[in-house]
Amino acid sequence: MTPDPRLTEAAYQGNALKVDQDFYKRIGEQTEKRTLVQELTVQIRSGQAWEVPAGHVCRISTVDGPQVGDLNLWNLHDPRERFWAARTRQLQAAHLSTYDRLWSTLPFLRPMATIVSDTLAGYGTDAEGGRLHDTLGTRCDPYVSQMLNDVSFDYHCHSNLVRAVLPFGLTEFDVHDVLNVFQCTGLNDQDEYFMKTCPAQPGDHFEFFAEQDLLVALSACPGGDLSQPMFGSGNEDPVENCHPLNVAIYGLDDDLTDGWSEPTSPRYLGAHGLRAQAWS
């Protein structure tokens, strides 16, 4: 039997996944129609959280050297709606770039943000199969560090994100799987996850358009540019490979967002086939 070639195409298809690239291209390219409303620096081995209003652009930039950042998103008004890395991986790709969207968890399931600019979009796939802006892996955390290295370390991305969101009333239970911005990853011949040296240069940036009011948190990974293995024997502290990340939030001229509206959730009733039981 000849296999159906459609079975090796993208499994998820449909009009809901189509993006108006002309609209987002204008937002990404017409930077003269922006106004800077906030700027901050995420120092090495730290995390920060901030708000991005709907219809604004958030830019994450390398400052003085390559640096990986672990990104979390929540709906500012209801943090039960948050970034869903696994579904984004299915609906978009394992590694994201311009015009890909970051999707939220059930029962919301709608775009939280759309990537509008990526100076590393041309990196593609390298000789070892590495690609950038990873959703395959998740944040480093102190529990794995204790388990694999028997070392207690409080500045993994998970802990950085926890400290960042505490002032906003969130806790460790709200921190979730991340988008690894600027991180180069792939699967080796044994189908095992690998992390390579970050190729970003000072001034490279990654931008997304907020499709709803967002709370955003970012950790500057303690592995820095990941040019040294983080786990296993014989490792040295890679602090010399760590660099800060810059964050800028921009308001847009009205003509850039003309006709745009916040995405809505699917019109599923949420009944799940259940019937109310009548009690006598």
mmCIF file of C-alpha atoms in Angstrom:
data_model
loop_
_atom_site.group_PDB
_atom_site.id
_atom_site.type_symbol
_atom_site.label_atom_id
_atom_site.label_comp_id
_atom_site.label_asym_id
_atom_site.label_seq_id
_atom_site.Cartn_x
_atom_site.Cartn_y
_atom_site.Cartn_z
ATOM 1 C CA MET A 1 0.000 0.000 0.000
ATOM 2 C CA THR A 2 1.350 3.430 -0.936
ATOM 3 C CA PRO A 3 1.425 5.667 2.136
ATOM 4 C CA ASP A 4 -0.708 8.771 1.969
ATOM 5 C CA PRO A 5 1.777 11.663 1.505
ATOM 6 C CA ARG A 6 -0.511 13.943 3.493
ATOM 7 C CA LEU A 7 0.393 12.009 6.635
ATOM 8 C CA THR A 8 3.870 13.516 6.637
ATOM 9 C CA GLU A 9 2.607 17.062 6.091
ATOM 10 C CA ALA A 10 1.691 19.345 8.965
ATOM 11 C CA ALA A 11 -0.888 17.468 11.019
ATOM 12 C CA TYR A 12 -2.822 20.603 11.960
ATOM 13 C CA GLN A 13 -4.215 22.628 9.076
ATOM 14 C CA GLY A 14 -7.091 25.053 8.544
ATOM 15 C CA ASN A 15 -8.034 28.657 7.943
ATOM 16 C CA ALA A 16 -7.662 29.518 11.646
ATOM 17 C CA LEU A 17 -3.906 29.013 11.261
ATOM 18 C CA LYS A 18 -3.536 31.434 8.360
ATOM 19 C CA VAL A 19 -1.832 34.729 9.191
ATOM 20 C CA ASP A 20 -2.157 38.079 7.430
ATOM 21 C CA GLN A 21 1.559 38.391 6.723
ATOM 22 C CA ASP A 22 1.193 41.798 5.068
ATOM 23 C CA PHE A 23 -0.336 43.201 8.262
ATOM 24 C CA TYR A 24 2.401 41.846 10.537
ATOM 25 C CA LYS A 25 5.139 42.732 8.048
ATOM 26 C CA ARG A 26 4.104 46.379 8.236
ATOM 27 C CA ILE A 27 4.252 46.263 12.030
ATOM 28 C CA GLY A 28 7.683 44.667 11.956
ATOM 29 C CA GLU A 29 9.173 46.925 9.304
ATOM 30 C CA GLN A 30 7.608 50.359 9.817
ATOM 31 C CA THR A 31 9.520 51.098 13.000
ATOM 32 C CA GLU A 32 9.230 54.862 12.431
ATOM 33 C CA LYS A 33 5.559 54.497 13.415
ATOM 34 C CA ARG A 34 6.404 53.377 16.948
ATOM 35 C CA THR A 35 6.717 55.117 20.292
ATOM 36 C CA LEU A 36 8.883 53.686 23.052
ATOM 37 C CA VAL A 37 6.763 53.380 26.201
ATOM 38 C CA GLN A 38 9.017 51.273 28.441
ATOM 39 C CA GLU A 39 12.531 49.873 28.453
ATOM 40 C CA LEU A 40 14.274 47.597 30.926
ATOM 41 C CA THR A 41 17.300 45.360 31.251
ATOM 42 C CA VAL A 42 17.210 41.779 32.486
ATOM 43 C CA GLN A 43 20.561 41.369 34.186
ATOM 44 C CA ILE A 44 22.543 38.131 34.022
ATOM 45 C CA ARG A 45 21.035 35.187 35.904
ATOM 46 C CA SER A 46 17.945 37.161 36.837
ATOM 47 C CA GLY A 47 14.345 37.477 35.714
ATOM 48 C CA GLN A 48 11.883 40.302 35.296
ATOM 49 C CA ALA A 49 8.173 40.583 34.538
ATOM 50 C CA TRP A 50 6.296 43.430 32.877
ATOM 51 C CA GLU A 51 3.008 44.261 31.164
ATOM 52 C CA VAL A 52 2.503 44.573 27.411
ATOM 53 C CA PRO A 53 -0.861 46.095 26.408
ATOM 54 C CA ALA A 54 -2.737 44.584 23.484
ATOM 55 C CA GLY A 55 -1.706 46.139 20.193
ATOM 56 C CA HIS A 56 1.840 46.886 21.377
ATOM 57 C CA VAL A 57 5.147 45.356 20.291
ATOM 58 C CA CYS A 58 7.698 43.862 22.660
ATOM 59 C CA ARG A 59 11.325 43.577 21.521
ATOM 60 C CA ILE A 60 13.911 41.354 23.249
ATOM 61 C CA SER A 61 17.500 42.180 22.271
ATOM 62 C CA THR A 62 20.964 40.892 23.012
ATOM 63 C CA VAL A 63 23.126 43.647 24.505
ATOM 64 C CA ASP A 64 26.837 42.897 24.618
ATOM 65 C CA GLY A 65 26.983 39.227 23.713
ATOM 66 C CA PRO A 66 24.917 36.107 22.954
ATOM 67 C CA GLN A 67 22.383 35.173 25.605
ATOM 68 C CA VAL A 68 19.445 32.766 25.828
ATOM 69 C CA GLY A 69 16.183 33.960 27.405
ATOM 70 C CA ASP A 70 13.295 31.864 28.733
ATOM 71 C CA LEU A 71 9.926 33.498 28.038
ATOM 72 C CA ASN A 72 6.541 33.062 29.753
ATOM 73 C CA LEU A 73 3.236 34.769 28.836
ATOM 74 C CA TRP A 74 -0.042 35.134 30.714
ATOM 75 C CA ASN A 75 -3.269 36.955 30.032
ATOM 76 C CA LEU A 76 -2.887 40.004 32.264
ATOM 77 C CA HIS A 77 -6.475 39.806 33.518
ATOM 78 C CA ASP A 78 -6.785 36.032 33.885
ATOM 79 C CA PRO A 79 -3.476 34.156 34.373
ATOM 80 C CA ARG A 80 -5.249 30.842 33.909
ATOM 81 C CA GLU A 81 -4.789 31.685 30.241
ATOM 82 C CA ARG A 82 -1.093 31.274 29.542
ATOM 83 C CA PHE A 83 1.324 30.274 26.809
ATOM 84 C CA TRP A 84 1.002 26.639 25.707
ATOM 85 C CA ALA A 85 4.332 25.508 24.270
ATOM 86 C CA ALA A 86 3.176 22.022 23.251
ATOM 87 C CA ARG A 87 0.162 23.183 21.250
ATOM 88 C CA THR A 88 2.207 26.005 19.717
ATOM 89 C CA ARG A 89 4.717 23.368 18.638
ATOM 90 C CA GLN A 90 1.903 21.457 16.900
ATOM 91 C CA LEU A 91 0.107 24.413 15.362
ATOM 92 C CA GLN A 92 3.251 26.318 14.306
ATOM 93 C CA ALA A 93 6.634 24.590 14.577
ATOM 94 C CA ALA A 94 9.183 23.279 17.057
ATOM 95 C CA HIS A 95 11.297 26.384 16.417
ATOM 96 C CA LEU A 96 9.568 29.704 15.844
ATOM 97 C CA SER A 97 10.245 32.772 13.753
ATOM 98 C CA THR A 98 8.485 35.600 11.919
ATOM 99 C CA TYR A 99 4.678 35.222 11.515
ATOM 100 C CA ASP A 100 4.479 32.288 13.930
ATOM 101 C CA ARG A 101 2.013 32.724 16.774
ATOM 102 C CA LEU A 102 2.194 31.856 20.464
ATOM 103 C CA TRP A 103 -1.004 30.064 21.478
ATOM 104 C CA SER A 104 -2.742 29.873 24.843
ATOM 105 C CA THR A 105 -3.960 26.973 26.953
ATOM 106 C CA LEU A 106 -7.420 25.400 27.008
ATOM 107 C CA PRO A 107 -10.192 26.373 27.200
ATOM 108 C CA PHE A 108 -8.994 29.657 25.681
ATOM 109 C CA LEU A 109 -6.906 28.405 22.727
ATOM 110 C CA ARG A 110 -6.192 31.626 20.865
ATOM 111 C CA PRO A 111 -3.116 33.561 19.775
ATOM 112 C CA MET A 112 -1.467 35.467 22.610
ATOM 113 C CA ALA A 113 1.241 37.014 20.431
ATOM 114 C CA THR A 114 2.512 36.987 16.856
ATOM 115 C CA ILE A 115 6.206 37.245 15.983
ATOM 116 C CA VAL A 116 6.746 40.273 13.741
ATOM 117 C CA SER A 117 10.536 40.547 13.500
ATOM 118 C CA ASP A 118 13.487 38.217 14.020
ATOM 119 C CA THR A 119 16.981 39.259 12.980
ATOM 120 C CA LEU A 120 18.049 35.601 13.115
ATOM 121 C CA ALA A 121 15.250 34.351 10.854
ATOM 122 C CA GLY A 122 17.799 33.418 8.202
ATOM 123 C CA TYR A 123 19.714 31.043 10.473
ATOM 124 C CA GLY A 124 17.633 28.106 9.277
ATOM 125 C CA THR A 125 18.929 24.624 10.107
ATOM 126 C CA ASP A 126 22.651 24.223 10.766
ATOM 127 C CA ALA A 127 24.910 21.253 10.010
ATOM 128 C CA GLU A 128 23.964 19.476 13.244
ATOM 129 C CA GLY A 129 20.236 20.110 12.855
ATOM 130 C CA GLY A 130 20.159 23.029 15.280
ATOM 131 C CA ARG A 131 17.514 25.719 14.910
ATOM 132 C CA LEU A 132 16.584 28.821 16.906
ATOM 133 C CA HIS A 133 13.816 29.999 19.270
ATOM 134 C CA ASP A 134 13.017 26.603 20.731
ATOM 135 C CA THR A 135 9.767 25.109 22.042
ATOM 136 C CA LEU A 136 11.161 21.554 22.269
ATOM 137 C CA GLY A 137 12.764 21.978 25.673
ATOM 138 C CA THR A 138 11.695 23.836 28.748
ATOM 139 C CA ARG A 139 13.307 26.011 31.415
ATOM 140 C CA CYS A 140 16.261 24.804 33.461
ATOM 141 C CA ASP A 141 15.233 24.331 37.072
ATOM 142 C CA PRO A 142 16.836 23.714 40.484
ATOM 143 C CA TYR A 143 15.117 20.353 40.880
ATOM 144 C CA VAL A 144 16.844 18.917 37.804
ATOM 145 C CA SER A 145 20.105 20.510 38.933
ATOM 146 C CA GLN A 146 19.826 18.794 42.315
ATOM 147 C CA MET A 147 18.893 15.491 40.691
ATOM 148 C CA LEU A 148 21.594 15.428 37.990
ATOM 149 C CA ASN A 149 24.465 17.349 39.601
ATOM 150 C CA ASP A 150 23.563 17.167 43.308
ATOM 151 C CA VAL A 151 23.996 20.946 43.397
ATOM 152 C CA SER A 152 21.588 23.452 44.930
ATOM 153 C CA PHE A 153 21.411 26.557 42.717
ATOM 154 C CA ASP A 154 18.738 29.228 43.028
ATOM 155 C CA TYR A 155 19.211 31.087 39.733
ATOM 156 C CA HIS A 156 17.936 28.625 37.152
ATOM 157 C CA CYS A 157 15.328 30.005 34.769
ATOM 158 C CA HIS A 158 12.472 28.461 36.721
ATOM 159 C CA SER A 159 13.552 30.224 39.914
ATOM 160 C CA ASN A 160 14.224 33.476 38.065
ATOM 161 C CA LEU A 161 10.703 33.390 36.633
ATOM 162 C CA VAL A 162 9.204 32.537 40.027
ATOM 163 C CA ARG A 163 10.835 35.571 41.632
ATOM 164 C CA ALA A 164 9.809 37.758 38.684
ATOM 165 C CA VAL A 165 6.078 37.022 38.943
ATOM 166 C CA LEU A 166 5.670 37.060 42.728
ATOM 167 C CA PRO A 167 4.964 40.842 42.758
ATOM 168 C CA PHE A 168 2.098 40.202 40.328
ATOM 169 C CA GLY A 169 0.405 37.720 42.668
ATOM 170 C CA LEU A 170 1.562 34.592 40.840
ATOM 171 C CA THR A 171 3.526 31.667 42.264
ATOM 172 C CA GLU A 172 5.751 28.778 41.209
ATOM 173 C CA PHE A 173 2.632 26.911 40.086
ATOM 174 C CA ASP A 174 1.951 29.579 37.448
ATOM 175 C CA VAL A 175 5.383 29.336 35.803
ATOM 176 C CA HIS A 176 5.081 27.148 32.721
ATOM 177 C CA ASP A 177 6.894 25.708 29.706
ATOM 178 C CA VAL A 178 8.741 28.403 27.843
ATOM 179 C CA LEU A 179 9.763 29.777 24.508
ATOM 180 C CA ASN A 180 13.578 29.649 24.584
ATOM 181 C CA VAL A 181 14.434 32.875 22.764
ATOM 182 C CA PHE A 182 17.791 32.846 20.924
ATOM 183 C CA GLN A 183 18.367 29.222 21.973
ATOM 184 C CA CYS A 184 19.763 26.800 19.356
ATOM 185 C CA THR A 185 18.503 23.252 19.841
ATOM 186 C CA GLY A 186 17.608 20.062 18.027
ATOM 187 C CA LEU A 187 17.431 16.276 18.283
ATOM 188 C CA ASN A 188 20.535 14.142 17.724
ATOM 189 C CA ASP A 189 20.762 10.760 15.972
ATOM 190 C CA GLN A 190 19.501 9.073 19.146
ATOM 191 C CA ASP A 191 16.471 11.404 19.179
ATOM 192 C CA GLU A 192 17.921 13.136 22.252
ATOM 193 C CA TYR A 193 17.572 16.842 22.937
ATOM 194 C CA PHE A 194 20.723 18.943 22.507
ATOM 195 C CA MET A 195 21.576 22.609 23.106
ATOM 196 C CA LYS A 196 24.209 24.452 21.062
ATOM 197 C CA THR A 197 26.045 27.738 21.385
ATOM 198 C CA CYS A 198 23.750 30.703 20.819
ATOM 199 C CA PRO A 199 24.692 32.469 17.553
ATOM 200 C CA ALA A 200 23.126 35.836 18.456
ATOM 201 C CA GLN A 201 25.344 38.903 18.197
ATOM 202 C CA PRO A 202 24.972 42.205 20.074
ATOM 203 C CA GLY A 203 21.889 43.994 18.762
ATOM 204 C CA ASP A 204 20.042 40.922 17.458
ATOM 205 C CA HIS A 205 16.395 41.052 18.383
ATOM 206 C CA PHE A 206 13.165 39.072 18.543
ATOM 207 C CA GLU A 207 9.849 40.956 18.468
ATOM 208 C CA PHE A 208 6.254 39.986 19.067
ATOM 209 C CA PHE A 209 2.943 41.805 18.729
ATOM 210 C CA ALA A 210 0.645 41.428 21.758
ATOM 211 C CA GLU A 211 -2.714 40.039 20.634
ATOM 212 C CA GLN A 212 -4.153 40.619 24.114
ATOM 213 C CA ASP A 213 -3.111 42.382 27.327
ATOM 214 C CA LEU A 214 -0.142 40.350 28.515
ATOM 215 C CA LEU A 215 1.943 39.772 31.580
ATOM 216 C CA VAL A 216 5.363 38.762 30.284
ATOM 217 C CA ALA A 217 8.283 37.278 32.226
ATOM 218 C CA LEU A 218 11.803 36.628 30.972
ATOM 219 C CA SER A 219 14.778 34.872 32.533
ATOM 220 C CA ALA A 220 18.341 35.468 31.397
ATOM 221 C CA CYS A 221 19.459 31.832 31.450
ATOM 222 C CA PRO A 222 22.337 31.078 33.878
ATOM 223 C CA GLY A 223 23.944 29.058 31.094
ATOM 224 C CA GLY A 224 24.418 32.302 29.166
ATOM 225 C CA ASP A 225 25.165 31.460 25.542
ATOM 226 C CA LEU A 226 25.120 27.691 26.292
ATOM 227 C CA SER A 227 28.631 27.246 24.885
ATOM 228 C CA GLN A 228 29.369 25.004 27.895
ATOM 229 C CA PRO A 229 27.289 21.966 28.934
ATOM 230 C CA MET A 230 25.040 22.719 31.887
ATOM 231 C CA PHE A 231 24.771 19.169 33.191
ATOM 232 C CA GLY A 232 27.137 16.226 33.641
ATOM 233 C CA SER A 233 30.563 15.811 35.192
ATOM 234 C CA GLY A 234 33.511 18.176 34.897
ATOM 235 C CA ASN A 235 31.499 21.336 34.264
ATOM 236 C CA GLU A 236 32.723 24.787 35.233
ATOM 237 C CA ASP A 237 30.507 27.725 36.104
ATOM 238 C CA PRO A 238 29.680 29.446 32.766
ATOM 239 C CA VAL A 239 29.111 32.855 34.357
ATOM 240 C CA GLU A 240 31.656 34.425 31.988
ATOM 241 C CA ASN A 241 29.345 33.433 29.114
ATOM 242 C CA CYS A 242 26.345 35.304 30.580
ATOM 243 C CA HIS A 243 25.085 38.619 29.235
ATOM 244 C CA PRO A 244 22.072 40.845 29.940
ATOM 245 C CA LEU A 245 19.008 41.140 27.724
ATOM 246 C CA ASN A 246 17.270 44.367 26.795
ATOM 247 C CA VAL A 247 13.464 44.658 26.629
ATOM 248 C CA ALA A 248 11.593 47.477 24.901
ATOM 249 C CA ILE A 249 7.820 47.947 24.623
ATOM 250 C CA TYR A 250 6.468 50.119 21.814
ATOM 251 C CA GLY A 251 3.109 51.688 21.156
ATOM 252 C CA LEU A 252 2.068 51.769 17.492
ATOM 253 C CA ASP A 253 0.496 54.475 15.355
ATOM 254 C CA ASP A 254 -3.210 53.838 14.860
ATOM 255 C CA ASP A 255 -2.903 53.276 11.122
ATOM 256 C CA LEU A 256 -0.644 50.256 11.720
ATOM 257 C CA THR A 257 -3.346 48.433 13.694
ATOM 258 C CA ASP A 258 -6.344 49.621 11.694
ATOM 259 C CA GLY A 259 -8.822 46.760 11.368
ATOM 260 C CA TRP A 260 -7.113 44.596 13.998
ATOM 261 C CA SER A 261 -9.130 43.080 16.839
ATOM 262 C CA GLU A 262 -8.222 40.783 19.700
ATOM 263 C CA PRO A 263 -8.497 37.100 18.711
ATOM 264 C CA THR A 264 -11.404 35.162 20.178
ATOM 265 C CA SER A 265 -11.569 31.631 21.501
ATOM 266 C CA PRO A 266 -13.144 28.766 19.532
ATOM 267 C CA ARG A 267 -16.920 28.661 19.786
ATOM 268 C CA TYR A 268 -16.997 25.311 21.561
ATOM 269 C CA LEU A 269 -19.741 25.085 24.204
ATOM 270 C CA GLY A 270 -17.466 23.271 26.642
ATOM 271 C CA ALA A 271 -20.000 20.572 27.462
ATOM 272 C CA HIS A 272 -17.594 17.678 26.718
ATOM 273 C CA GLY A 273 -20.544 15.384 26.041
ATOM 274 C CA LEU A 274 -21.695 15.515 29.655
ATOM 275 C CA ARG A 275 -25.331 15.720 30.681
ATOM 276 C CA ALA A 276 -26.655 17.301 33.841
ATOM 277 C CA GLN A 277 -27.956 14.601 36.137
ATOM 278 C CA ALA A 278 -31.485 15.077 37.446
ATOM 279 C CA TRP A 279 -31.680 14.370 41.185
ATOM 280 C CA SER A 280 -34.944 13.140 42.626
#
